[in-house]
Coordinates of C-alpha atoms and ligand atoms in Angstrom, one line a residue:
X1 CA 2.2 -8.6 17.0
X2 CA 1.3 -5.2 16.7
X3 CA 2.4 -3.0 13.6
X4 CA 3.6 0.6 13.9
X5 CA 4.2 3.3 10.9
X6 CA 6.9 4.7 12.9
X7 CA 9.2 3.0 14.7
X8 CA 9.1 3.5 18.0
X9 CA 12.9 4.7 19.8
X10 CA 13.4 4.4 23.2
X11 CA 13.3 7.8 24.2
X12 CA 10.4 9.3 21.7
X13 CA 8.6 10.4 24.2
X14 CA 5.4 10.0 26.3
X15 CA 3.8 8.6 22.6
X16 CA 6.4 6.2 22.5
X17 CA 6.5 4.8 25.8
X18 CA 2.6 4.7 25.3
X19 CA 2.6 2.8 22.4
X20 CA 6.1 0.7 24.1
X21 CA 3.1 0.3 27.3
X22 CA 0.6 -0.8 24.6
X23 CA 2.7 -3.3 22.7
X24 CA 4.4 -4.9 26.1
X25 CA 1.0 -5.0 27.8
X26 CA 3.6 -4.2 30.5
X27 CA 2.8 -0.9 32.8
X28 CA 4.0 2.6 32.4
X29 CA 7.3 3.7 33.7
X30 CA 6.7 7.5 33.8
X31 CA 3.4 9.1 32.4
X32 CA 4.2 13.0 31.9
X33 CA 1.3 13.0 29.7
X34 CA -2.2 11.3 29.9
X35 CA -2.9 9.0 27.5
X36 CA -6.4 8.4 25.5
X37 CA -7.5 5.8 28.2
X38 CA -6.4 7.9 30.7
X39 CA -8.6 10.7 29.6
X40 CA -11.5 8.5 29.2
X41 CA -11.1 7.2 32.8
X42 CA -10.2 10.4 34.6
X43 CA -13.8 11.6 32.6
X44 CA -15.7 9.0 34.2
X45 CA -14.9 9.4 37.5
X46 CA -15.4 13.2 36.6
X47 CA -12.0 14.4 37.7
X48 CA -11.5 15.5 33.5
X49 CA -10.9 19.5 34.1
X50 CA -13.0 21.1 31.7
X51 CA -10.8 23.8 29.5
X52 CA -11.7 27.4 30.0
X53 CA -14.7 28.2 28.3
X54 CA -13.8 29.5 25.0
X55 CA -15.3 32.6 23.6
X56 CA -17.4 30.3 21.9
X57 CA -18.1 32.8 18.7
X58 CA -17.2 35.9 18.4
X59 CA -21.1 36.3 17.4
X60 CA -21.6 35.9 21.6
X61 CA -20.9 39.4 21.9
X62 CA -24.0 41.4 21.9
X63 CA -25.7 42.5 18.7
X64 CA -22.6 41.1 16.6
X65 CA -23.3 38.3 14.1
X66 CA -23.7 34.8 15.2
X67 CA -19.8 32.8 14.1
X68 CA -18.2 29.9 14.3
X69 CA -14.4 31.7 14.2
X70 CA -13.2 34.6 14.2
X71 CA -11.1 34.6 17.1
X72 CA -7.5 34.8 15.7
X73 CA -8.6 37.8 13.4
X74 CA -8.3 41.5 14.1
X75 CA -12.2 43.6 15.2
X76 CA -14.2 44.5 12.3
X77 CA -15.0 41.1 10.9
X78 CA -14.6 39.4 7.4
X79 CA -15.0 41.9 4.7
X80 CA -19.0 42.6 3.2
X81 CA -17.6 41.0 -0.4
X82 CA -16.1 37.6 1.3
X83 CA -19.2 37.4 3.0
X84 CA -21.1 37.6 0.4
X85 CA -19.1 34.9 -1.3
X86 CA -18.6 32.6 1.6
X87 CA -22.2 32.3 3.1
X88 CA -23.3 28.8 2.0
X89 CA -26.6 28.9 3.7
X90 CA -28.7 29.4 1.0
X91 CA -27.7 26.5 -0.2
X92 CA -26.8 23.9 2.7
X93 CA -29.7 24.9 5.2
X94 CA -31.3 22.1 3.8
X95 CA -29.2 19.9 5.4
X96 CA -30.2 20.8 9.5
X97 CA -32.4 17.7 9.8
X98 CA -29.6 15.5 8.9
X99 CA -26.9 17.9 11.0
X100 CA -28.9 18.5 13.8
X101 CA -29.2 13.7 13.8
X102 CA -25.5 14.0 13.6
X103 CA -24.7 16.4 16.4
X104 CA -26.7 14.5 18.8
X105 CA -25.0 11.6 18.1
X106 CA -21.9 13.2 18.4
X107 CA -23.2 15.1 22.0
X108 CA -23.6 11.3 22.5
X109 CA -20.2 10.1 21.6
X110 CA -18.4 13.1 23.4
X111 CA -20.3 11.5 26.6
X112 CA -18.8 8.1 26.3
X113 CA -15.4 10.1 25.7
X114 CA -15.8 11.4 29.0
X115 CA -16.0 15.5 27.4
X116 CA -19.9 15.9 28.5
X117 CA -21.0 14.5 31.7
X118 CA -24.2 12.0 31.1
X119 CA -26.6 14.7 32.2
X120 CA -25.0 17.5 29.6
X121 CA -25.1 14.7 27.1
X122 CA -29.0 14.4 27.9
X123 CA -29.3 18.4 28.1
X124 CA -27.9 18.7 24.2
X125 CA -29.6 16.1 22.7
X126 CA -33.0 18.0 24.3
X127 CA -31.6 21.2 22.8
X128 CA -31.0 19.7 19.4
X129 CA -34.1 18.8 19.5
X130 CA -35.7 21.7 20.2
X131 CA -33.7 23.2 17.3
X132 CA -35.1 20.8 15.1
X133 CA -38.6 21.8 16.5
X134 CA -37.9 25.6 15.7
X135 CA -36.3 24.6 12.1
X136 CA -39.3 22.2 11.3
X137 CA -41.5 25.0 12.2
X138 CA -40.0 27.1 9.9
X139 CA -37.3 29.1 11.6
X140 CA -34.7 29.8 9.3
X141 CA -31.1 31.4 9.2
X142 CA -30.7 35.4 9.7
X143 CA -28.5 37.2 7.4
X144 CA -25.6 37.1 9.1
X145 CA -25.4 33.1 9.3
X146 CA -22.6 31.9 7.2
X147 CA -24.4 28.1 6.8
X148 CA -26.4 25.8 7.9
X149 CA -23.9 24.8 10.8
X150 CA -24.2 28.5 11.9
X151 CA -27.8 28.1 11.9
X152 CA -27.9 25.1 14.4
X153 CA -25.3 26.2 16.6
X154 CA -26.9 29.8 17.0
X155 CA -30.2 28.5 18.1
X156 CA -28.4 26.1 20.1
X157 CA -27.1 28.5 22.3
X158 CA -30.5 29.9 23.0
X159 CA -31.8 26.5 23.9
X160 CA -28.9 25.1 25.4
X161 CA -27.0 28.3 26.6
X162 CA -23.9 29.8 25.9
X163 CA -21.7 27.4 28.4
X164 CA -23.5 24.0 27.2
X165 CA -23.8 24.9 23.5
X166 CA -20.0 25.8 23.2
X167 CA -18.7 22.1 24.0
X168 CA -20.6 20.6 21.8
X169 CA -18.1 21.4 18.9
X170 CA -15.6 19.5 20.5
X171 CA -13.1 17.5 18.9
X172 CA -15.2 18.0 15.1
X173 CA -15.3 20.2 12.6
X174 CA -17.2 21.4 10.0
X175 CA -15.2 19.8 7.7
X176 CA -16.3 15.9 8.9
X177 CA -19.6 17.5 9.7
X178 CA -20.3 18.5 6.6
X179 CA -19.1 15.9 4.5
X180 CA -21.3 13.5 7.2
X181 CA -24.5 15.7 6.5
X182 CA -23.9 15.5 2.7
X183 CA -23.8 11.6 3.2
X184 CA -27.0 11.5 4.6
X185 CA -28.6 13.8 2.2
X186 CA -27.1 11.9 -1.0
X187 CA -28.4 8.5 0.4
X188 CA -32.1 10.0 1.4
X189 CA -32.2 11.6 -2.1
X190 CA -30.6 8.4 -3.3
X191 CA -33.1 6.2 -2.0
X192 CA -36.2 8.6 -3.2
X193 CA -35.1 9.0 -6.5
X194 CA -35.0 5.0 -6.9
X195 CA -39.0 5.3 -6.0
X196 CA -39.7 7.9 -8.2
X197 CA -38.2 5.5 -10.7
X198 CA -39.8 2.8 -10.2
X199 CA -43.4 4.6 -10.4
X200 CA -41.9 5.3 -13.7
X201 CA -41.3 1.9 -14.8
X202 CA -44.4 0.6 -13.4
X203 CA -46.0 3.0 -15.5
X204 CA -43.8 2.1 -18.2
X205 CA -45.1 -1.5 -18.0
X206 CA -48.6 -0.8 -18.0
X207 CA -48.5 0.8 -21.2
X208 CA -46.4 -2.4 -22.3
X209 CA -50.3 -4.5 -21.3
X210 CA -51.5 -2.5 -22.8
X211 CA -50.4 -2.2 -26.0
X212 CA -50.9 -6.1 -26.2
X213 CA -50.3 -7.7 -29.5
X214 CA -49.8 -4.3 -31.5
X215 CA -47.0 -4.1 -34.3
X216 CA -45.0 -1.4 -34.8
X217 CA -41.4 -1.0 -37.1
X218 CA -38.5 -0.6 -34.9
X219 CA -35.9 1.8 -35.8
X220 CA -32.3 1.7 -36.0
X221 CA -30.6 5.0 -37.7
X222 CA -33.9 6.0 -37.6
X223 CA -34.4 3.9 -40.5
X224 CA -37.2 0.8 -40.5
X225 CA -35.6 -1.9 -39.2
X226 CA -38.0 -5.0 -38.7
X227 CA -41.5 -5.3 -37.3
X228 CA -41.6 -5.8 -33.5
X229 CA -44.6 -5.7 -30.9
X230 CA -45.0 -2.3 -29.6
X231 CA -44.9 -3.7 -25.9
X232 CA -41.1 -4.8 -26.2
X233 CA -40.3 -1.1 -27.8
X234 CA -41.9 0.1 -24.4
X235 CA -40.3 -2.4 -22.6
X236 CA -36.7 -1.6 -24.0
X237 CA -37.4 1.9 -22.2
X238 CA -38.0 -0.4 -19.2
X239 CA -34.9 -1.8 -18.4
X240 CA -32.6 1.0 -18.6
X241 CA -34.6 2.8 -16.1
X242 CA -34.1 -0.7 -14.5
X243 CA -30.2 0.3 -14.5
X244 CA -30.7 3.5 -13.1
X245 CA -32.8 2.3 -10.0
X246 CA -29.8 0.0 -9.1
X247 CA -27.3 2.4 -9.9
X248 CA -29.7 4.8 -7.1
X249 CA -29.0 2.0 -5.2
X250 CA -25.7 1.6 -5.3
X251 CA -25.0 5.1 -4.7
X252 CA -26.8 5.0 -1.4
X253 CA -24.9 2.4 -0.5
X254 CA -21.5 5.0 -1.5
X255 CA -22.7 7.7 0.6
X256 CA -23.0 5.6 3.4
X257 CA -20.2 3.6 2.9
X258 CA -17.5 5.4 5.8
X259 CA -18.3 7.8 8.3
X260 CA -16.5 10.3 8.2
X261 CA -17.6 12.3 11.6
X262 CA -14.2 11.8 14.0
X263 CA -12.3 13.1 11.5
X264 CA -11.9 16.5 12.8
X265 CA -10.8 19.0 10.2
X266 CA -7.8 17.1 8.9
X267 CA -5.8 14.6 11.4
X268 CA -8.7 13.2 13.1
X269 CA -10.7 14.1 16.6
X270 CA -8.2 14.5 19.5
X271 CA -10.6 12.6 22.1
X272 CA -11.2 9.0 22.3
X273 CA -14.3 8.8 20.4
X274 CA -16.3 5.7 20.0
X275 CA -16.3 6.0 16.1
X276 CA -17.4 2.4 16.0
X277 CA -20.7 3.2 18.0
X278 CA -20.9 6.1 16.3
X279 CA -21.2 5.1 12.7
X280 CA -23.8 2.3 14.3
X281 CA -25.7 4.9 15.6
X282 CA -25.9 6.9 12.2
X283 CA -26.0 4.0 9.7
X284 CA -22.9 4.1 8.3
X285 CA -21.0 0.9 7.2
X286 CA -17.9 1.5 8.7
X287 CA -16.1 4.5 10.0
X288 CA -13.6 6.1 7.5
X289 CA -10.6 4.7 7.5
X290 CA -8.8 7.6 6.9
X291 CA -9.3 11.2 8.0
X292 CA -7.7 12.9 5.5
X293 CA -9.4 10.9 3.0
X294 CA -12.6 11.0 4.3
X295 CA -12.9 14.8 4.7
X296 CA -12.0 15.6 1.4
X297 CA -13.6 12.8 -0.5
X298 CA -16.5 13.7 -2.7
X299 CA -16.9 10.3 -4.8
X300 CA -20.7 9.6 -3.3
X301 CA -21.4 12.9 -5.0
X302 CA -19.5 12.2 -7.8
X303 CA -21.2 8.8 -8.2
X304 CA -24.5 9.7 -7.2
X305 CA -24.7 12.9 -10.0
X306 CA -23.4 9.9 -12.5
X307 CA -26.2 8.0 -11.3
X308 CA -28.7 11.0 -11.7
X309 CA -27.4 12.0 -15.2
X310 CA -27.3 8.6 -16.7
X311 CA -30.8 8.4 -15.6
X312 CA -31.5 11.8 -17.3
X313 CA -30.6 10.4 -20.4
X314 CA -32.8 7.6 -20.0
X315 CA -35.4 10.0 -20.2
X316 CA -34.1 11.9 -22.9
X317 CA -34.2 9.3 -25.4
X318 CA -37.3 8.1 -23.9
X319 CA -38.4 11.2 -24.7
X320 CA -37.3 11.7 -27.8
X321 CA -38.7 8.7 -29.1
X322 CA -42.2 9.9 -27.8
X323 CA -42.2 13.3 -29.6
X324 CA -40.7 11.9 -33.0
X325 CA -43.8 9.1 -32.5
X326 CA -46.1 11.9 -31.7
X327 CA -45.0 14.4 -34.5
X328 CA -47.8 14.2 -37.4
X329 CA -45.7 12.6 -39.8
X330 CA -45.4 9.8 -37.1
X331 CA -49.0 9.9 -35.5
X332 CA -48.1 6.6 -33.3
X333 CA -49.0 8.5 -29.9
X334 CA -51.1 11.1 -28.8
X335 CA -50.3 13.1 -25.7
X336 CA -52.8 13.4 -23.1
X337 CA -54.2 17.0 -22.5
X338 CA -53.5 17.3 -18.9
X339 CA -49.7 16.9 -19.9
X340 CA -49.8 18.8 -23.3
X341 CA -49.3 22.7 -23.9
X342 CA -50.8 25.0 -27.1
X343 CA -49.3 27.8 -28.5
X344 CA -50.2 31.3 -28.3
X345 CA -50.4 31.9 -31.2
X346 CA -51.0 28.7 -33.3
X347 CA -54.7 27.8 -32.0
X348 CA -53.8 23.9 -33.1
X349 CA -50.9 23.3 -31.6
X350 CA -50.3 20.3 -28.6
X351 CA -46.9 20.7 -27.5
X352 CA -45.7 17.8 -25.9
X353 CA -43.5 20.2 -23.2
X354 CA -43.1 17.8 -20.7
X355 CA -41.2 15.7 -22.5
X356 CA -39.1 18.5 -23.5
X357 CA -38.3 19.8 -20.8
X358 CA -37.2 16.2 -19.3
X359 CA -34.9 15.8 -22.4
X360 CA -33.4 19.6 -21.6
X361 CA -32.8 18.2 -18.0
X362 CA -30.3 16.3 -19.1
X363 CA -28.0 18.5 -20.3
X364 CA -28.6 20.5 -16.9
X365 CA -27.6 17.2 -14.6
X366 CA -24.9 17.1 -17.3
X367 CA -23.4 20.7 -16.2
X368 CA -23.4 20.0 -13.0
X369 CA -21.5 16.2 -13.1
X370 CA -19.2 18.0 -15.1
X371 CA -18.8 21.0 -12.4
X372 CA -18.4 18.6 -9.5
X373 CA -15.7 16.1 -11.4
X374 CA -14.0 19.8 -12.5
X375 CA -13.7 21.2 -8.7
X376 CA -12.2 17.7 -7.4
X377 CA -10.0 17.4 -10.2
X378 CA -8.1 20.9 -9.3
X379 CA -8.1 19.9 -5.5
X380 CA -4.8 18.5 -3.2
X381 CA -6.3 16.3 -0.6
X382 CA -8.2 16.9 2.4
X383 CA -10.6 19.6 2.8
X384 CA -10.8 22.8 0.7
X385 CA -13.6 25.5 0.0
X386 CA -14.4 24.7 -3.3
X387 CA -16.1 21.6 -2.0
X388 CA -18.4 23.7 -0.8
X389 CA -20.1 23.9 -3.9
X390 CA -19.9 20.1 -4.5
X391 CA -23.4 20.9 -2.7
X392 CA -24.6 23.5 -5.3
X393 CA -24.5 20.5 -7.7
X394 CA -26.1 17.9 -6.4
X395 CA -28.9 19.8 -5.2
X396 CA -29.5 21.0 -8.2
X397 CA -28.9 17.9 -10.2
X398 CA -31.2 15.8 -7.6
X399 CA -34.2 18.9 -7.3
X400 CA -34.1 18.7 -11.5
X401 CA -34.8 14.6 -11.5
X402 CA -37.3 14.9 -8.4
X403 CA -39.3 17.4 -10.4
X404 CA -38.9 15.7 -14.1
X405 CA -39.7 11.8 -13.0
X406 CA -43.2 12.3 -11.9
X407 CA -44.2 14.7 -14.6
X408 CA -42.6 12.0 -17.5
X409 CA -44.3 9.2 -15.1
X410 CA -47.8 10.7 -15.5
X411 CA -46.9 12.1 -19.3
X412 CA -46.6 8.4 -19.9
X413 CA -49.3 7.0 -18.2
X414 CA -51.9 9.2 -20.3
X415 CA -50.2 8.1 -23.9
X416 CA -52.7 6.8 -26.1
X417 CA -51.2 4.5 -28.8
X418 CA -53.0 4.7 -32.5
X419 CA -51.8 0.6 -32.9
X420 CA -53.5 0.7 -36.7
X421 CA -51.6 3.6 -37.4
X422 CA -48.1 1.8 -36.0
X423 CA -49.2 -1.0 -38.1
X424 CA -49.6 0.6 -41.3
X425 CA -46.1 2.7 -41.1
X426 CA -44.1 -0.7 -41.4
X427 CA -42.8 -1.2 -45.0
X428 CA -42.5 -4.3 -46.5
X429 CA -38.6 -3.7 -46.8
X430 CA -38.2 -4.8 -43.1
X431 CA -39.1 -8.5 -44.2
X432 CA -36.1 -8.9 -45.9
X433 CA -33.8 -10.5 -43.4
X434 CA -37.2 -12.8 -43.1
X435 CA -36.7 -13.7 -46.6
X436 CA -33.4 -14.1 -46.5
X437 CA -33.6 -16.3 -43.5
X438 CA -36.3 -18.3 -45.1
X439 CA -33.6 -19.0 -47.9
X440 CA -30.9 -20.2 -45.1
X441 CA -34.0 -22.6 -44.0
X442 CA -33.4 -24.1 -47.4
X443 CA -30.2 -24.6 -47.4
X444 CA -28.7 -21.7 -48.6
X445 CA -25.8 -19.2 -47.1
X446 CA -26.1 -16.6 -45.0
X447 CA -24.0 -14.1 -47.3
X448 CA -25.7 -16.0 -50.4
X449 CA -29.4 -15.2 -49.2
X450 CA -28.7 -11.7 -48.2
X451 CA -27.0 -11.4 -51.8
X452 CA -30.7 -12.2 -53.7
X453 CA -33.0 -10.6 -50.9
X454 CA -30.8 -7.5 -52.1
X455 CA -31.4 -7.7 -55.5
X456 CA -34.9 -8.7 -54.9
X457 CA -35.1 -5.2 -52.6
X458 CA -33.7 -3.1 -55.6
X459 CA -36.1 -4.4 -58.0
X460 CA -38.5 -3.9 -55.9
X461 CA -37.9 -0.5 -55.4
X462 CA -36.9 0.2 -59.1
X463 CA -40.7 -1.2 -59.6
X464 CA -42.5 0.8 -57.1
X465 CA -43.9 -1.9 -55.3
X466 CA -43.4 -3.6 -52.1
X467 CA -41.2 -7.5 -51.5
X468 CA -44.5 -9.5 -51.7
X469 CA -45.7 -7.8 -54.2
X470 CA -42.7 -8.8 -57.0
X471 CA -43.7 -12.1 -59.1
X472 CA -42.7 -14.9 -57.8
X473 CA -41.0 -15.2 -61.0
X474 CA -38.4 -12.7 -59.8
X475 CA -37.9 -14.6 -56.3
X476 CA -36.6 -17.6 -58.4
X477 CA -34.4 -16.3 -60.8
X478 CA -32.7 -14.2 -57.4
X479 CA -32.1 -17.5 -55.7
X480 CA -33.5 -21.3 -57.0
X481 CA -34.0 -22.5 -53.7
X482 CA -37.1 -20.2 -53.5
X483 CA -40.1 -21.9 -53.3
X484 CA -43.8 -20.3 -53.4
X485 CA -43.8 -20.5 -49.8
X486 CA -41.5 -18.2 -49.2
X487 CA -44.1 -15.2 -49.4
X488 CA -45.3 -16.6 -46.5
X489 CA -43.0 -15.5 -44.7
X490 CA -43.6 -11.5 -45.6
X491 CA -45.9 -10.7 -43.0
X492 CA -44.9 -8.6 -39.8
X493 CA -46.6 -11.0 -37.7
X494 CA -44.8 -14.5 -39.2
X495 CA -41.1 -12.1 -38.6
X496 CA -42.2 -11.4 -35.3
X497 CA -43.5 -15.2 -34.5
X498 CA -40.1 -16.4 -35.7
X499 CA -37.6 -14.0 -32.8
X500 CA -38.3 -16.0 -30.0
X501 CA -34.9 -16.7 -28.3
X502 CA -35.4 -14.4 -25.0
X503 CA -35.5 -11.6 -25.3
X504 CA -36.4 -11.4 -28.6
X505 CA -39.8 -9.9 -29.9
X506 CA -42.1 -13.2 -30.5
X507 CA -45.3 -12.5 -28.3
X508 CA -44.1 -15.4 -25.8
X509 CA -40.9 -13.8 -25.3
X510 CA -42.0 -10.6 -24.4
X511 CA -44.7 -12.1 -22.2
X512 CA -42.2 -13.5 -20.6
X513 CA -40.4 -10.4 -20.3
X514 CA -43.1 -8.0 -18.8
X515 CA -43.2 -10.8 -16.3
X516 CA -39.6 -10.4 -15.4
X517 CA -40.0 -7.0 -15.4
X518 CA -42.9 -7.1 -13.0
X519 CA -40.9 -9.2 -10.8
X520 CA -38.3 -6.6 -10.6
X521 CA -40.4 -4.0 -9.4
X522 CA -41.5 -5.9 -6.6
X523 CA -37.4 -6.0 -5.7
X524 CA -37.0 -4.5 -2.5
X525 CA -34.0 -2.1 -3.7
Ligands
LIG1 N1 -20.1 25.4 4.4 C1 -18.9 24.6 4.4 C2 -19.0 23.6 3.3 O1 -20.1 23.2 2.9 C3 -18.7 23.9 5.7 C4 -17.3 23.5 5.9 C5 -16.5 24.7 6.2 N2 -15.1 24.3 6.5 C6 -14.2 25.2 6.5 N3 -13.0 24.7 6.7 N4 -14.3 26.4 6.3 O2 -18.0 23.1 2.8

C-alpha cells in the first residue's frame, strides 16, 4: 500500500503515470519525461547530457569579483552599501573546514546520482582538498567575497578549473549548505565546551578534598542559615555545571539530529541523491525529513545558546559567591595572584577580575539567546537573510564561554580557603532548628518546638549573647521537655553529624557525594 498527498488522476501527467508505474510495479505506458531512476541509469552508463556550462559566476569574467549569482541582474553589480551589509565572511569563514567536509561529500553523492562521472568525483574531492590545504595555511577571503561559500568555490576554480568547479553546486544551495555547516560547527563547539566543563568540575572537586572536614554557614537570603561542610557548598557548584555538560551534550546531539544538505534552497535537490549515504557519511542521524523545515530551522542554535547561557549563569553565581567570600568582610577565600588584578591607583587592592568578567559574560550569552529567539520569531518558514546572523550569535556566545571556562577553571583551582575563618563566621543562631529538632526527639511538635526555639532566639538576642550561652533555666521554662542535654546539641559539628539522608551535609553523605561526582566525570558524554 503506498500513500500519496495528492491523488493521482489518470491523466496528471508524466508524474502521475510515474507514481501510477511505481504503485502498480507494472511498466510505463509512455515516458515523455525521464524519471529519477531513469536519470540515475542513463548517468551510469554515461549517456546523461551534461547541461551547457553555465557562466558559473559572473565573478569568471576577468578582474570582476568572484560570485555565486548575479546572472539575472543588469552590469554594474550589487550596490557598494548592500555589499557592505550582505558580506557574511567576516563572520562565517570559520566555517570552510566543516564546508569544504560537506562539499566533498556532496561531489560524492552527485557521483552516485550519476551528475559527476567517478573520475570528476575523484578530481573534486582532490580539489577540496587542496582548498583546505590553502585555507589551513592561512589563505583567507579577498574583499570582494560575499562568505565563506564564496571563499571555497573561488579557490575551487583555481584548483579544480572553471568547467569542474562549476558542477559542483549542483542540485544544493547555500541555503542547505549553510544550515549543514552551522550543524557541524554547533556540535564541534558543543562537544568542546562539555570538556572545558568538565576541567571545571574536576577542578571544582578537588577543592571539595580539599577542604575536608571544614565548616562553614550556608546562606539562604544571604542570611546564615545552618552550619554545613565547606566541601558540599563547593560541591553544590558541582552539579549544576554537571547540568550544563549534559545539556552540551544534548545539544550536539540537536545539531546533528537531520541533515539538512539535499534540501536545495527550498523544495529539495532535483537529482536523486543518496541522502541516506549522505547523512552516513557526515554523521548525521537521519536526513531531514523535510526541506522546508530543515532549511529554515535554527532550534540547534537556539538550543545550543540556551545551553551556553544557562551554563553562564552557573558561573555567575559561582562567581558571585567567590567574590562576596573573598570581600574583607567575608575573608573565607583568597584569590591566587596569578588570577588577581590591583588597582592603579589603590596600591592594596586584589581584584578578583576573572570572576567578574565571567559573571558579565552572562549577560553577554544572554543578548545574544535573546537576538537569535528575536530573528526566528519574526520569520515565515524556510530560508530567509536574517538567519544569517543566527551565526553572529553563536559565535559570539560560544568564543565568550571558550575564553571564560578555563580562566574560572584555573581561578578556582588556585583558591585558598581560610577554614578557621569559615568556622568562626557561623552564629550560634543557625542551631536553632537543631534545638528545635532535639525537642521533636522528645516528643514534642514540630510547630510547638519551633514556637520555644523562637522565644529562646529573641531572648537571646534581647541579651546579647549567643543560644548556648542562655541558662538552662530559660530552655525549660520555653518548653518542659528540655533536658540539660539539649545544649549538646548546639555545636556546628553535632548539626552537621545529624543531616545525613543523601545528600545531605553529614561528612558520610558528602563523601559519598564527591564519589558520585567523581564517577560522573569519568562519564564518557
Ligand atoms: N551567508 C548566508 C547565510 O549564512 C548563506 C546562505 C545564503 N542564502 C541565500 N539565499 N542568500 O545565511
Amino acid at each position: 500500500m503506498t500513500t500519496s498527498l495528492l491523488p493521482v488522476q489518470p491523466n496528471d501527467g508524466p508524474l502521475a503515470e510515474e507514481a501510477a508505474r511505481r504503485s502498480s510495479g507494472g511498466t510505463r505506458r509512455s515516458a515523455p519525461r525521464p524519471a529519477l531512476d531513469d536519470v540515475r541509469l542513463r548517468a551510469e552508463a554515461g549517456v546523461i547530457p551534461q547541461e551547457p556550462a553555465q557562466p558559473a559566476s559572473v565573478g569568471t569574467s576577468p578582474g570582476a569579483p568572484h560570485r555565486l549569482w548575479g546572472g539575472r541582474f543588469g552590469g554594474g553589480g550589487p550596490a557598494p552599501a548592500l555589499e557592505r551589509l550582505n558580506r557574511s565572511v567576516d563572520v562565517d569563514f570559520r566555517l570552510w573546514p566543516h564546508d569544504v567536509r560537506l562539499s566533498k561529500a556532496w561531489a560524492v553523492a552527485l557521483s552516485l546520482a550519476g551528475v559527476l562521472t567517478a573520475d570528476e568525483a575523484r578530481r573534486m574531492e582532490a580539489a577540496l582538498d587542496a582548498v583546505g590545504e590553502r585555507l589551513a595555511a592561512g589563505e583567507g577571503p579577498t574583499a570582494a567575497d560575499e562568505d565563506v561559500h564564496t571563499v571555497i568555490d573561488r579557490l575551487l576554480h583555481q584548483e579544480a578549473g572553471a568547467e569542474l568547479a562549476a558542477k559542483l553546486h549542483t542540485g544544493r544551495s547555500r541555503n542547505d549548505q549553510v544550515a549543514t555547516a552551522t550543524r557541524l560547527w554547533a556540535a564541534e563547539a558543543a562537544r568542546d565546551l562539555a570538556e572545558a566543563v568538565r576541567a571545571l568540575q574536576a577542578a571544582v572537586a578537588d577543592q571539595a578534598e580539599a577542604l575536608g572536614a571544614a565548616v562553614m554557614p550556608a546562606y539562604t537570603h544571604l542570611q546564615q542559615a545552618q552550619p554545613v561542610l565547606a566541601a558540599h557548598w563547593m560541591l553544590a557548584h558541582f552539579w549544576a555545571l554537571e547540568r550544563d555538560r549534559g545539556r552540551m551534550a544534548a545539544a550536539r546531539r540537536g545539531a546533528l539530529a537531520a541533515l539538512p544538505l539535499g534540501s536545495g534552497a527550498i523544495a529539495g535537490s532535483a537529482y536523486p541523491i543518496d541522502r541516506v549515504l549522505l547523512k552516513e557519511s557526515l554523521g548525521f542521524a537521519a536526513p531531514s525529513p523535510n526541506s522546508i523545515d530543515a532549511v529554515g530551522d535554527r532550534d540547534f542554535v537556539a538550543e545550543l545558546l540556551f545551553a551556553v547561557t544557562l551554563l553562564c549563569t552557573h558561573l555567575s553565581r559561582l562567581a558571585e559567591d567567590l567574590i562576596v567570600f573573598g570581600s574583607s568582610e567575608f575573608g573565607f577565600v583568597r584569590f591566587g595572584d596569578r588570577f588577581t588584578t590591583g588597582s592603579s591607583m589603590m596600591p592594596q587592592k586584589r581584584n578578583p577580575d576573572v570572576l567578574e568578567l565571567a559573571r558579565g559574560s552572562g549577560a553577554r550569552v544572554l543578548g545574544d539567546l535573546m537576538a537569535l529567539l528575536a530573528t526566528l520569531k519574526g520569520l515565515p518558514s524556510g530560508y530567509s537573510k536574517d538567519l544569517q546572523d543566527d551565526k553572529r550569535a553563536l559565535f559570539g556566545a560560544v568564543d565568550m564561554t571558550t575564553l571564560v571556562l578555563p580562566a574560572v577553571t584555573g581561578a578556582l583551582a588556585e583558591l585558598r580557603f581560610d577554614t578557621r575563618r569559615m568556622r568562626e563566621a557561623i552564629v550560634g543562631a543557625t542551631l536553632a532548628t537543631d534545638l528545635a529538632d532535639y525537642l521533636v526527639r522528645k516528643g514534642a511538635t514540630f510547630r510547638e518546638s519551633h514556637e520555644a526555639v523562637g522565644r529562646l532566639v529573641r531572648e537571646s538576642e534581647q541579651s546579647g549573647c549567643d543560644l548556648h550561652a542562655l541558662p538552662y533555666a530559660s530552655l525549660t521554662a520555653a518548653h518542659p521537655l528540655f533536658d540539660r542535654d539539649a545544649f549538646d546539641c548546639l555545636s556546628p559539628r553535632h548539626s552537621i553529624e545529624r543531616r545525613a539522608v543523601d545528600g545531605g551535609t553529614a561528612p558520610d553523605a558528602v563523601s559519598a557525594q564527591l564519589e558520585t561526582a567523581r564517577r560522573a566525570l569519568e562519564s564518557k558524554d
